Amino acid sequence: MASSSSPSLMDSLFQRSLDDIIKGLRHQQAGESAFVSKVLEEVRREIKSTDSHTKSTALQKLTYLHSICFVDMSWAAFHAIECISYPNFTHKKVGYLAISQSFQESTPVILLISNQLRKDLKSNVEVEVSLALECLSRIGNLDLCRDLTPEVFTLMASSRIPVRKKAIGVVLRLFGKYPDAVRVCFKRLVESLESSDSPPIVSAVIGVFCELASKDPKAYLPLAPEFYKILVDSRNNWVLIKVLKIFTKLAPLEPRLAKKIVEPICELMSKTGAKSLMFECIRTILTSLAEHESAVKLAAGRINELLIDEDPNLRYLGLHALAIVAPKHIWAVLENKEFVIKSLSDPDPNIKLESLRLVMAMVSESNVVEICRVLVNYATKSEPEFCNVILGSILSTCSNNVYEIIVDFDWYVSLLGEMSRIQHCQKGDEIENQLIDIGLRVQDVRPELVRVGRDLLMDPALLGNPFLHRILSAAAWLCGEYVEFIRNPVELMESLLQPRTSLLPPSVRAVYLESAFKALVFCLHSYLQSATSSDHSALGLSDPGVSSQSYDEYSGAHGENGEESGTTLIQENHITPDSVLRLLNLIDMAVGPLSGSYDVEIQERTRNILGFTELIKPVLSDSLHPQDERHKQQAEASKMVRLLHDTFSDELGPVSMSAQGRVPVPDGLVLYENLADLEAVCGSSLPASSATISFEGSHNVEGATSIFISDQKEESEPSSESTSLLAEHRKRHGLYYLPSEKNTEHHEANNDYPPANELKSGVTVSNDAQDLAKLAEQSFLPKRKSKQVKARPVVVKLDEGDVLPISSKIPQAKDDSLSEAVRDVLLGNEADADTLTQKAAADSVSRKKGKEKLNAKEQEDDLDHMDSQSGTVQNPVKERSKRSSRKQNADEGDHGGDKGKQKRRHRHGKHRTREGVQNPPANVISQTPVPDLLL
Amino acid sequence: MGIRFILMVNKQGQTRLAQYYEWLTLEERRAIEGEIVRKCLARNEQQCSFVEHRNYKIVYRRYASLFFLVGVDNDENELAILEFIHLLVETMDRHFGNVCELDIMFHLEKAHFMLEEMVMNGCIVETSKSNILSPIQLMEKTS
């Protein structure tokens, strides 16, 4: 029986009702979806029935499934339309419910209901009219709203209150979709404001105005007297809340209005027993009447009451209110400081969050240390999620505007170190950024940074926490870059090369290796320096205090010195030959195995280090042994080491984001616009670049040796090989590279970019340093701007803070035309509403078509306006006279201006421009006068 | 817009009524309901009834086994919405007499009509219980 696709008589007779379905659904435990699809199958069959009862029941079931079980019902759109055309009310209402639940503006069949809606709007049965109005308010699109505006307009004057109320509610939809409805309905809407005899009407109409005013408050300023009357007279809290919302929007536009309403609002706030209304008063005062000190004081008093209430809702709102007042009257927050901090441990996460925001609002230069101390304590005690929220807000507040509120950077850096060690800390990325950022910007804090970094690196436990890897990467980089501040570089090397570093991801490990390399070079450099200087002193006069002892003496005292090296010897950067040997052995042991790493970064850096140690070992170990040959060999070694040391000690400056843009394009350089053939180039360059990766270790050492011995002009092998490939590549496809400044400014044909943080040759170092200094000088323009309060160290700022000018927002055409229409109606320069009722449809079409033209004219007009302001006379005579008449009007005062504008508008007719919206607000305010009776 | 949606959800997280005042696809609805239910049902009595979610707020209240959740714009008055929820419950209580989850399940249509009387375009238009119920009584008479 169920096999046929068309409904049979049996189907109708034994159709399951909605109740059956609901009961069925309740008894399904697991197989709900199977049940639903079975019902759906039935519905698809039943809904085709010609019997109105069967059809509407099927639709009813479908609507239920749609709303509860997320079943698609867009396919049944036409059946829903059929149902609303049934005369039986029960069937009709099923159809309407289905439509309002499932239709959207773009539903294809939506226009088919236009006639039925009109019929029902004109019906004598009140509930039918209500259904139609509700339906329109849910699904009305441009066409429906335009077609049905006249009917709604009629109903707005209905004698039946419920109908009138709903008609007013629908108006909001009409205005939103079809702004020209304003010209028809607005007058009646305003009149409804005064129907104080029927509260439901006022309630509905104030809701509409509240929504309208929230989008474009300026246009409704002329209605202020009506709203004021409601504010003073109404006893309905719902209405009062809405009116307050309207005034919240209006008051900032008109200071006289603010002065007028502040007193009744304060009175309302102290008298009302309804917390919702009281809170709305508080909010209105805090957002829009913040200049009225006494009112704010009163509101602050009420907030204090909320804060100590037992109800968590009120506490939350109290904190929320404090957050509103914080930017303008921080005293109100400071008064409740203790409560706010106590709320950080409230059982409710929302209250915690709100109080955290307040705490952050209280932070200033003077109390940042204290507050951060408290917050970090809370963070260690909190559950992971809130802990990270706290850490995140500390980080963002402290780094705000280039660490504006930080005076003591040593403190802040150690705080960062402390935060990294908090158990749940997941802010690794942010802390990493700040550590490096501070290192680059604040020179004075580097010793402390290095100390913090060293402590982090030393702790083997931290390596096991993946959230900390980014921080460790920053610490390693800082310790390598500013290794001169390290008290014990040997110890640093040991922690950089400790076995547990194998837990690090390759990218971080590469940073570790590079830092180890830097530290190694630094150690050797200071060793050789001290050795030479002690030799000189030994030649002249023997100085027992300096380590001029021979290797033999040291080997005797090996154990002792080995342990002490950490503290005493390095104190003056003196490194013993013994510790140097140990370092070299350590490198062999820890770095050696990495040369086979699959990660290219690690492999490359490993090879750099190993190559260097291979090279330096023979020279160095000789210098450690026989006395006589020492000088020559040592000179050799120190030459090499100095070379690298100079490279690494070259200061890295921060680079402005826009630095590249400042590099001028040299004459004669042709830059291709179309880079389509770049793909071919990239394709051919790929094998070349892979070749750079797979160089041989022995080759590396050989090449490096020869270069170092011949002269110091070239870099060590790895980079020279890659640069030569780069050069070759560039020769072939030279055009796609930006010129390096060196090429144009310096003689050398040496056309390689020094890769950041890589080896550089001695000669290019000095050039680079100059370049960098130059570039830095260019990009540091506002750098000394930071105000130096107390002993605040210099914080280098770049001009990257300058935000690109955001292209001014294009006003939305719909809102635009809506507020324009409202303004017209309010200023009373529209023709009789009734004639417009018929005209409305045609009008809208022509408006739509003429939109582009209007826009063009607008621009012209704006230009004119600007011209007239700047005083250049280029405009047609007509335009000029218009402007001058406006100036006069402004002088004459509000009412005169009003009349003048009316005339002007009539003259320009439909193609009147939207100047009111485009011009600065000052103009608009003078255009929308607030009658004196109010002010 | 004011009110964006009204949901009634039982404590097992099953939706019993969903009324949206802006068009959302079924997938969006399913996602929203899932997120909100997860967020709100986990909260306890000592916690406040306001939850920030995406770019709006949810004001909720629990009556026996049923949660009433209302999504509102950020500048909406939270306490007024709580009062609105209470008004809705009282109205249903007056109509059904000691309303429970089953009443709403079996009279979903009526619940929708009550809401339609109270809210239009996301604005609260009617707050008097008898005014809300009189059209429904009228409907019962008509049909």
PDB file of C-alpha atoms in Angstrom, chain A residues 296-524:
ATOM      1  CA  VAL A 296      28.390  59.582  36.835  1.00  0.00           C
ATOM      2  CA  LYS A 297      28.957  59.752  40.593  1.00  0.00           C
ATOM      3  CA  LEU A 298      25.383  58.661  41.200  1.00  0.00           C
ATOM      4  CA  ALA A 299      25.726  55.848  38.705  1.00  0.00           C
ATOM      5  CA  ALA A 300      28.967  54.749  40.334  1.00  0.00           C
ATOM      6  CA  GLY A 301      27.086  54.498  43.609  1.00  0.00           C
ATOM      7  CA  ARG A 302      24.518  52.204  42.039  1.00  0.00           C
ATOM      8  CA  ILE A 303      27.282  50.120  40.499  1.00  0.00           C
ATOM      9  CA  ASN A 304      28.748  49.573  43.950  1.00  0.00           C
ATOM     10  CA  GLU A 305      25.392  48.185  45.045  1.00  0.00           C
ATOM     11  CA  LEU A 306      25.404  45.767  42.128  1.00  0.00           C
ATOM     12  CA  LEU A 307      28.917  44.609  42.913  1.00  0.00           C
ATOM     13  CA  ILE A 308      28.126  43.510  46.430  1.00  0.00           C
ATOM     14  CA  ASP A 309      24.918  41.737  45.473  1.00  0.00           C
ATOM     15  CA  GLU A 310      24.657  38.001  45.918  1.00  0.00           C
ATOM     16  CA  ASP A 311      23.189  37.469  42.488  1.00  0.00           C
ATOM     17  CA  PRO A 312      26.044  36.636  40.088  1.00  0.00           C
ATOM     18  CA  ASN A 313      24.086  38.301  37.285  1.00  0.00           C
ATOM     19  CA  LEU A 314      24.194  41.641  39.044  1.00  0.00           C
ATOM     20  CA  ARG A 315      27.852  41.265  39.946  1.00  0.00           C
ATOM     21  CA  TYR A 316      28.635  40.511  36.353  1.00  0.00           C
ATOM     22  CA  LEU A 317      26.700  43.530  35.164  1.00  0.00           C
ATOM     23  CA  GLY A 318      28.365  45.716  37.780  1.00  0.00           C
ATOM     24  CA  LEU A 319      31.760  44.739  36.442  1.00  0.00           C
ATOM     25  CA  HIS A 320      30.469  45.211  32.931  1.00  0.00           C
ATOM     26  CA  ALA A 321      29.361  48.735  33.818  1.00  0.00           C
ATOM     27  CA  LEU A 322      32.762  49.472  35.282  1.00  0.00           C
ATOM     28  CA  ALA A 323      34.296  48.362  32.022  1.00  0.00           C
ATOM     29  CA  ILE A 324      32.139  50.908  30.209  1.00  0.00           C
ATOM     30  CA  VAL A 325      33.151  53.713  32.519  1.00  0.00           C
ATOM     31  CA  ALA A 326      36.838  52.784  32.669  1.00  0.00           C
ATOM     32  CA  PRO A 327      38.119  54.739  29.661  1.00  0.00           C
ATOM     33  CA  LYS A 328      36.670  58.045  30.859  1.00  0.00           C
ATOM     34  CA  HIS A 329      36.466  57.769  34.643  1.00  0.00           C
ATOM     35  CA  ILE A 330      39.049  55.326  35.824  1.00  0.00           C
ATOM     36  CA  TRP A 331      38.484  56.497  39.404  1.00  0.00           C
ATOM     37  CA  ALA A 332      35.234  54.559  39.478  1.00  0.00           C
ATOM     38  CA  VAL A 333      37.176  51.391  38.794  1.00  0.00           C
ATOM     39  CA  LEU A 334      39.975  52.218  41.207  1.00  0.00           C
ATOM     40  CA  GLU A 335      37.422  52.718  43.961  1.00  0.00           C
ATOM     41  CA  ASN A 336      36.474  49.072  43.557  1.00  0.00           C
ATOM     42  CA  LYS A 337      39.943  47.812  42.941  1.00  0.00           C
ATOM     43  CA  GLU A 338      39.893  45.231  45.682  1.00  0.00           C
ATOM     44  CA  PHE A 339      36.585  43.821  44.617  1.00  0.00           C
ATOM     45  CA  VAL A 340      37.747  43.603  41.031  1.00  0.00           C
ATOM     46  CA  ILE A 341      40.859  41.695  41.971  1.00  0.00           C
ATOM     47  CA  LYS A 342      38.888  39.443  44.258  1.00  0.00           C
ATOM     48  CA  SER A 343      36.566  38.608  41.367  1.00  0.00           C
ATOM     49  CA  LEU A 344      39.490  37.063  39.541  1.00  0.00           C
ATOM     50  CA  SER A 345      38.840  33.985  41.621  1.00  0.00           C
ATOM     51  CA  ASP A 346      35.053  33.996  41.198  1.00  0.00           C
ATOM     52  CA  PRO A 347      33.563  30.585  40.408  1.00  0.00           C
ATOM     53  CA  ASP A 348      32.109  32.008  37.205  1.00  0.00           C
ATOM     54  CA  PRO A 349      34.536  32.220  34.279  1.00  0.00           C
ATOM     55  CA  ASN A 350      32.564  35.086  32.747  1.00  0.00           C
ATOM     56  CA  ILE A 351      32.956  37.189  35.870  1.00  0.00           C
ATOM     57  CA  LYS A 352      36.617  36.324  35.966  1.00  0.00           C
ATOM     58  CA  LEU A 353      37.044  37.414  32.401  1.00  0.00           C
ATOM     59  CA  GLU A 354      35.232  40.661  32.975  1.00  0.00           C
ATOM     60  CA  SER A 355      37.305  41.465  36.053  1.00  0.00           C
ATOM     61  CA  LEU A 356      40.477  40.657  34.167  1.00  0.00           C
ATOM     62  CA  ARG A 357      39.512  43.227  31.559  1.00  0.00           C
ATOM     63  CA  LEU A 358      39.033  45.763  34.317  1.00  0.00           C
ATOM     64  CA  VAL A 359      42.323  44.928  35.939  1.00  0.00           C
ATOM     65  CA  MET A 360      44.024  45.477  32.626  1.00  0.00           C
ATOM     66  CA  ALA A 361      42.237  48.798  32.262  1.00  0.00           C
ATOM     67  CA  MET A 362      43.699  49.912  35.578  1.00  0.00           C
ATOM     68  CA  VAL A 363      47.271  49.172  34.599  1.00  0.00           C
ATOM     69  CA  SER A 364      49.524  52.176  34.421  1.00  0.00           C
ATOM     70  CA  GLU A 365      53.222  52.917  34.472  1.00  0.00           C
ATOM     71  CA  SER A 366      53.233  53.177  38.247  1.00  0.00           C
ATOM     72  CA  ASN A 367      51.364  49.999  39.139  1.00  0.00           C
ATOM     73  CA  VAL A 368      52.210  47.632  36.331  1.00  0.00           C
ATOM     74  CA  VAL A 369      54.749  45.758  38.464  1.00  0.00           C
ATOM     75  CA  GLU A 370      52.337  45.260  41.312  1.00  0.00           C
ATOM     76  CA  ILE A 371      49.415  44.229  39.110  1.00  0.00           C
ATOM     77  CA  CYS A 372      51.425  41.832  37.031  1.00  0.00           C
ATOM     78  CA  ARG A 373      52.718  40.217  40.209  1.00  0.00           C
ATOM     79  CA  VAL A 374      49.151  39.627  41.373  1.00  0.00           C
ATOM     80  CA  LEU A 375      48.048  38.367  37.985  1.00  0.00           C
ATOM     81  CA  VAL A 376      50.905  35.938  37.588  1.00  0.00           C
ATOM     82  CA  ASN A 377      50.051  34.552  40.990  1.00  0.00           C
ATOM     83  CA  TYR A 378      46.467  34.065  39.876  1.00  0.00           C
ATOM     84  CA  ALA A 379      47.635  32.518  36.639  1.00  0.00           C
ATOM     85  CA  THR A 380      49.699  29.868  38.419  1.00  0.00           C
ATOM     86  CA  LYS A 381      46.671  28.923  40.466  1.00  0.00           C
ATOM     87  CA  SER A 382      44.097  28.994  37.666  1.00  0.00           C
ATOM     88  CA  GLU A 383      42.999  26.245  35.363  1.00  0.00           C
ATOM     89  CA  PRO A 384      44.830  26.137  32.017  1.00  0.00           C
ATOM     90  CA  GLU A 385      42.324  28.076  29.953  1.00  0.00           C
ATOM     91  CA  PHE A 386      41.997  31.079  32.218  1.00  0.00           C
ATOM     92  CA  CYS A 387      45.699  30.973  32.992  1.00  0.00           C
ATOM     93  CA  ASN A 388      46.457  31.549  29.345  1.00  0.00           C
ATOM     94  CA  VAL A 389      43.852  34.270  29.075  1.00  0.00           C
ATOM     95  CA  ILE A 390      45.613  36.070  31.935  1.00  0.00           C
ATOM     96  CA  LEU A 391      49.030  35.587  30.408  1.00  0.00           C
ATOM     97  CA  GLY A 392      47.729  36.733  27.048  1.00  0.00           C
ATOM     98  CA  SER A 393      46.329  39.936  28.466  1.00  0.00           C
ATOM     99  CA  ILE A 394      49.497  40.683  30.431  1.00  0.00           C
ATOM    100  CA  LEU A 395      51.522  40.225  27.292  1.00  0.00           C
ATOM    101  CA  SER A 396      49.288  42.363  25.131  1.00  0.00           C
ATOM    102  CA  THR A 397      48.864  45.130  27.690  1.00  0.00           C
ATOM    103  CA  CYS A 398      52.558  45.393  28.457  1.00  0.00           C
ATOM    104  CA  SER A 399      53.638  45.353  24.838  1.00  0.00           C
ATOM    105  CA  ASN A 400      50.996  47.844  23.841  1.00  0.00           C
ATOM    106  CA  ASN A 401      52.364  50.738  21.813  1.00  0.00           C
ATOM    107  CA  VAL A 402      55.981  49.519  21.949  1.00  0.00           C
ATOM    108  CA  TYR A 403      56.051  48.739  25.681  1.00  0.00           C
ATOM    109  CA  GLU A 404      54.725  52.163  26.564  1.00  0.00           C
ATOM    110  CA  ILE A 405      54.018  51.393  30.210  1.00  0.00           C
ATOM    111  CA  ILE A 406      57.202  49.487  30.929  1.00  0.00           C
ATOM    112  CA  VAL A 407      59.885  51.502  32.692  1.00  0.00           C
ATOM    113  CA  ASP A 408      61.930  48.747  34.236  1.00  0.00           C
ATOM    114  CA  PHE A 409      62.751  46.409  31.403  1.00  0.00           C
ATOM    115  CA  ASP A 410      64.936  44.204  33.553  1.00  0.00           C
ATOM    116  CA  TRP A 411      61.863  43.443  35.581  1.00  0.00           C
ATOM    117  CA  TYR A 412      59.709  42.814  32.539  1.00  0.00           C
ATOM    118  CA  VAL A 413      62.208  40.483  30.972  1.00  0.00           C
ATOM    119  CA  SER A 414      62.493  38.432  34.113  1.00  0.00           C
ATOM    120  CA  LEU A 415      58.681  38.388  34.268  1.00  0.00           C
ATOM    121  CA  LEU A 416      58.655  36.945  30.771  1.00  0.00           C
ATOM    122  CA  GLY A 417      61.050  34.289  31.975  1.00  0.00           C
ATOM    123  CA  GLU A 418      58.840  33.568  34.922  1.00  0.00           C
ATOM    124  CA  MET A 419      55.740  33.356  32.762  1.00  0.00           C
ATOM    125  CA  SER A 420      57.415  30.829  30.494  1.00  0.00           C
ATOM    126  CA  ARG A 421      57.887  28.542  33.439  1.00  0.00           C
ATOM    127  CA  ILE A 422      54.230  28.561  34.466  1.00  0.00           C
ATOM    128  CA  GLN A 423      52.929  25.085  34.047  1.00  0.00           C
ATOM    129  CA  HIS A 424      50.059  25.732  31.653  1.00  0.00           C
ATOM    130  CA  CYS A 425      51.707  28.489  29.669  1.00  0.00           C
ATOM    131  CA  GLN A 426      50.825  28.192  25.991  1.00  0.00           C
ATOM    132  CA  LYS A 427      51.851  31.656  24.958  1.00  0.00           C
ATOM    133  CA  GLY A 428      55.208  30.559  23.564  1.00  0.00           C
ATOM    134  CA  ASP A 429      54.862  32.388  20.288  1.00  0.00           C
ATOM    135  CA  GLU A 430      54.032  35.699  21.882  1.00  0.00           C
ATOM    136  CA  ILE A 431      56.766  35.460  24.504  1.00  0.00           C
ATOM    137  CA  GLU A 432      59.246  34.489  21.818  1.00  0.00           C
ATOM    138  CA  ASN A 433      58.335  37.552  19.775  1.00  0.00           C
ATOM    139  CA  GLN A 434      58.592  39.881  22.729  1.00  0.00           C
ATOM    140  CA  LEU A 435      61.915  38.535  23.946  1.00  0.00           C
ATOM    141  CA  ILE A 436      63.524  39.048  20.575  1.00  0.00           C
ATOM    142  CA  ASP A 437      61.736  42.312  19.996  1.00  0.00           C
ATOM    143  CA  ILE A 438      62.961  43.723  23.290  1.00  0.00           C
ATOM    144  CA  GLY A 439      66.444  42.427  22.586  1.00  0.00           C
ATOM    145  CA  LEU A 440      66.529  44.351  19.340  1.00  0.00           C
ATOM    146  CA  ARG A 441      64.897  47.498  20.615  1.00  0.00           C
ATOM    147  CA  VAL A 442      66.284  47.996  24.097  1.00  0.00           C
ATOM    148  CA  GLN A 443      70.024  47.879  24.279  1.00  0.00           C
ATOM    149  CA  ASP A 444      70.317  48.342  28.029  1.00  0.00           C
ATOM    150  CA  VAL A 445      68.323  45.278  28.883  1.00  0.00           C
ATOM    151  CA  ARG A 446      70.442  42.797  26.940  1.00  0.00           C
ATOM    152  CA  PRO A 447      72.528  41.576  29.907  1.00  0.00           C
ATOM    153  CA  GLU A 448      69.347  40.737  31.773  1.00  0.00           C
ATOM    154  CA  LEU A 449      67.829  39.147  28.686  1.00  0.00           C
ATOM    155  CA  VAL A 450      70.837  36.953  28.319  1.00  0.00           C
ATOM    156  CA  ARG A 451      70.664  36.004  31.965  1.00  0.00           C
ATOM    157  CA  VAL A 452      66.992  35.039  31.656  1.00  0.00           C
ATOM    158  CA  GLY A 453      67.702  33.191  28.437  1.00  0.00           C
ATOM    159  CA  ARG A 454      70.581  31.304  29.985  1.00  0.00           C
ATOM    160  CA  ASP A 455      68.433  30.184  32.904  1.00  0.00           C
ATOM    161  CA  LEU A 456      65.830  28.858  30.514  1.00  0.00           C
ATOM    162  CA  LEU A 457      68.387  27.077  28.401  1.00  0.00           C
ATOM    163  CA  MET A 458      70.070  25.486  31.377  1.00  0.00           C
ATOM    164  CA  ASP A 459      66.941  23.763  32.605  1.00  0.00           C
ATOM    165  CA  PRO A 460      66.736  20.370  30.906  1.00  0.00           C
ATOM    166  CA  ALA A 461      63.158  19.896  32.097  1.00  0.00           C
ATOM    167  CA  LEU A 462      61.852  22.701  29.892  1.00  0.00           C
ATOM    168  CA  LEU A 463      62.964  20.942  26.751  1.00  0.00           C
ATOM    169  CA  GLY A 464      60.222  18.393  27.221  1.00  0.00           C
ATOM    170  CA  ASN A 465      57.398  20.927  26.969  1.00  0.00           C
ATOM    171  CA  PRO A 466      56.477  21.564  23.341  1.00  0.00           C
ATOM    172  CA  PHE A 467      54.733  24.842  24.224  1.00  0.00           C
ATOM    173  CA  LEU A 468      58.059  26.255  25.366  1.00  0.00           C
ATOM    174  CA  HIS A 469      60.050  25.419  22.268  1.00  0.00           C
ATOM    175  CA  ARG A 470      59.454  28.781  20.706  1.00  0.00           C
ATOM    176  CA  ILE A 471      60.611  30.521  23.872  1.00  0.00           C
ATOM    177  CA  LEU A 472      63.702  28.380  24.037  1.00  0.00           C
ATOM    178  CA  SER A 473      64.409  29.258  20.448  1.00  0.00           C
ATOM    179  CA  ALA A 474      64.285  32.937  21.366  1.00  0.00           C
ATOM    180  CA  ALA A 475      66.469  32.358  24.418  1.00  0.00           C
ATOM    181  CA  ALA A 476      69.032  30.492  22.359  1.00  0.00           C
ATOM    182  CA  TRP A 477      69.093  33.181  19.750  1.00  0.00           C
ATOM    183  CA  LEU A 478      69.491  35.947  22.326  1.00  0.00           C
ATOM    184  CA  CYS A 479      72.298  34.131  24.125  1.00  0.00           C
ATOM    185  CA  GLY A 480      74.113  33.585  20.862  1.00  0.00           C
ATOM    186  CA  GLU A 481      73.582  37.076  19.549  1.00  0.00           C
ATOM    187  CA  TYR A 482      74.551  38.836  22.774  1.00  0.00           C
ATOM    188  CA  VAL A 483      77.050  36.243  23.941  1.00  0.00           C
ATOM    189  CA  GLU A 484      79.401  38.979  25.143  1.00  0.00           C
ATOM    190  CA  PHE A 485      77.158  39.418  28.179  1.00  0.00           C
ATOM    191  CA  ILE A 486      77.357  35.796  29.154  1.00  0.00           C
ATOM    192  CA  ARG A 487      79.407  35.197  32.241  1.00  0.00           C
ATOM    193  CA  ASN A 488      80.258  31.691  31.344  1.00  0.00           C
ATOM    194  CA  PRO A 489      80.137  30.904  27.630  1.00  0.00           C
ATOM    195  CA  VAL A 490      81.391  27.384  28.185  1.00  0.00           C
ATOM    196  CA  GLU A 491      78.452  26.603  30.345  1.00  0.00           C
ATOM    197  CA  LEU A 492      76.168  28.120  27.708  1.00  0.00           C
ATOM    198  CA  MET A 493      77.695  25.897  25.071  1.00  0.00           C
ATOM    199  CA  GLU A 494      77.057  22.915  27.251  1.00  0.00           C
ATOM    200  CA  SER A 495      73.407  23.725  27.694  1.00  0.00           C
ATOM    201  CA  LEU A 496      72.983  24.477  23.996  1.00  0.00           C
ATOM    202  CA  LEU A 497      74.401  21.105  23.116  1.00  0.00           C
ATOM    203  CA  GLN A 498      72.894  19.021  25.904  1.00  0.00           C
ATOM    204  CA  PRO A 499      71.492  15.648  24.864  1.00  0.00           C
ATOM    205  CA  ARG A 500      67.866  16.562  25.496  1.00  0.00           C
ATOM    206  CA  THR A 501      67.982  19.116  22.679  1.00  0.00           C
ATOM    207  CA  SER A 502      67.066  16.181  20.490  1.00  0.00           C
ATOM    208  CA  LEU A 503      63.519  16.808  21.699  1.00  0.00           C
ATOM    209  CA  LEU A 504      63.413  20.129  19.893  1.00  0.00           C
ATOM    210  CA  PRO A 505      61.852  20.531  16.470  1.00  0.00           C
ATOM    211  CA  PRO A 506      64.453  20.969  13.706  1.00  0.00           C
ATOM    212  CA  SER A 507      63.824  24.680  13.224  1.00  0.00           C
ATOM    213  CA  VAL A 508      64.571  25.411  16.876  1.00  0.00           C
ATOM    214  CA  ARG A 509      67.491  23.061  16.903  1.00  0.00           C
ATOM    215  CA  ALA A 510      68.997  24.956  14.000  1.00  0.00           C
ATOM    216  CA  VAL A 511      68.834  28.120  16.097  1.00  0.00           C
ATOM    217  CA  TYR A 512      70.540  26.294  18.937  1.00  0.00           C
ATOM    218  CA  LEU A 513      73.348  25.218  16.629  1.00  0.00           C
ATOM    219  CA  GLU A 514      73.831  28.670  15.230  1.00  0.00           C
ATOM    220  CA  SER A 515      74.013  30.080  18.731  1.00  0.00           C
ATOM    221  CA  ALA A 516      76.480  27.423  19.739  1.00  0.00           C
ATOM    222  CA  PHE A 517      78.596  28.441  16.793  1.00  0.00           C
ATOM    223  CA  LYS A 518      78.504  32.066  17.861  1.00  0.00           C
ATOM    224  CA  ALA A 519      79.378  31.152  21.402  1.00  0.00           C
ATOM    225  CA  LEU A 520      82.264  28.994  20.212  1.00  0.00           C
ATOM    226  CA  VAL A 521      83.696  31.788  18.131  1.00  0.00           C
ATOM    227  CA  PHE A 522      83.330  34.121  21.055  1.00  0.00           C
ATOM    228  CA  CYS A 523      85.144  31.734  23.390  1.00  0.00           C
ATOM    229  CA  LEU A 524      88.013  31.222  20.997  1.00  0.00           C
TER     230      LEU A 524
END
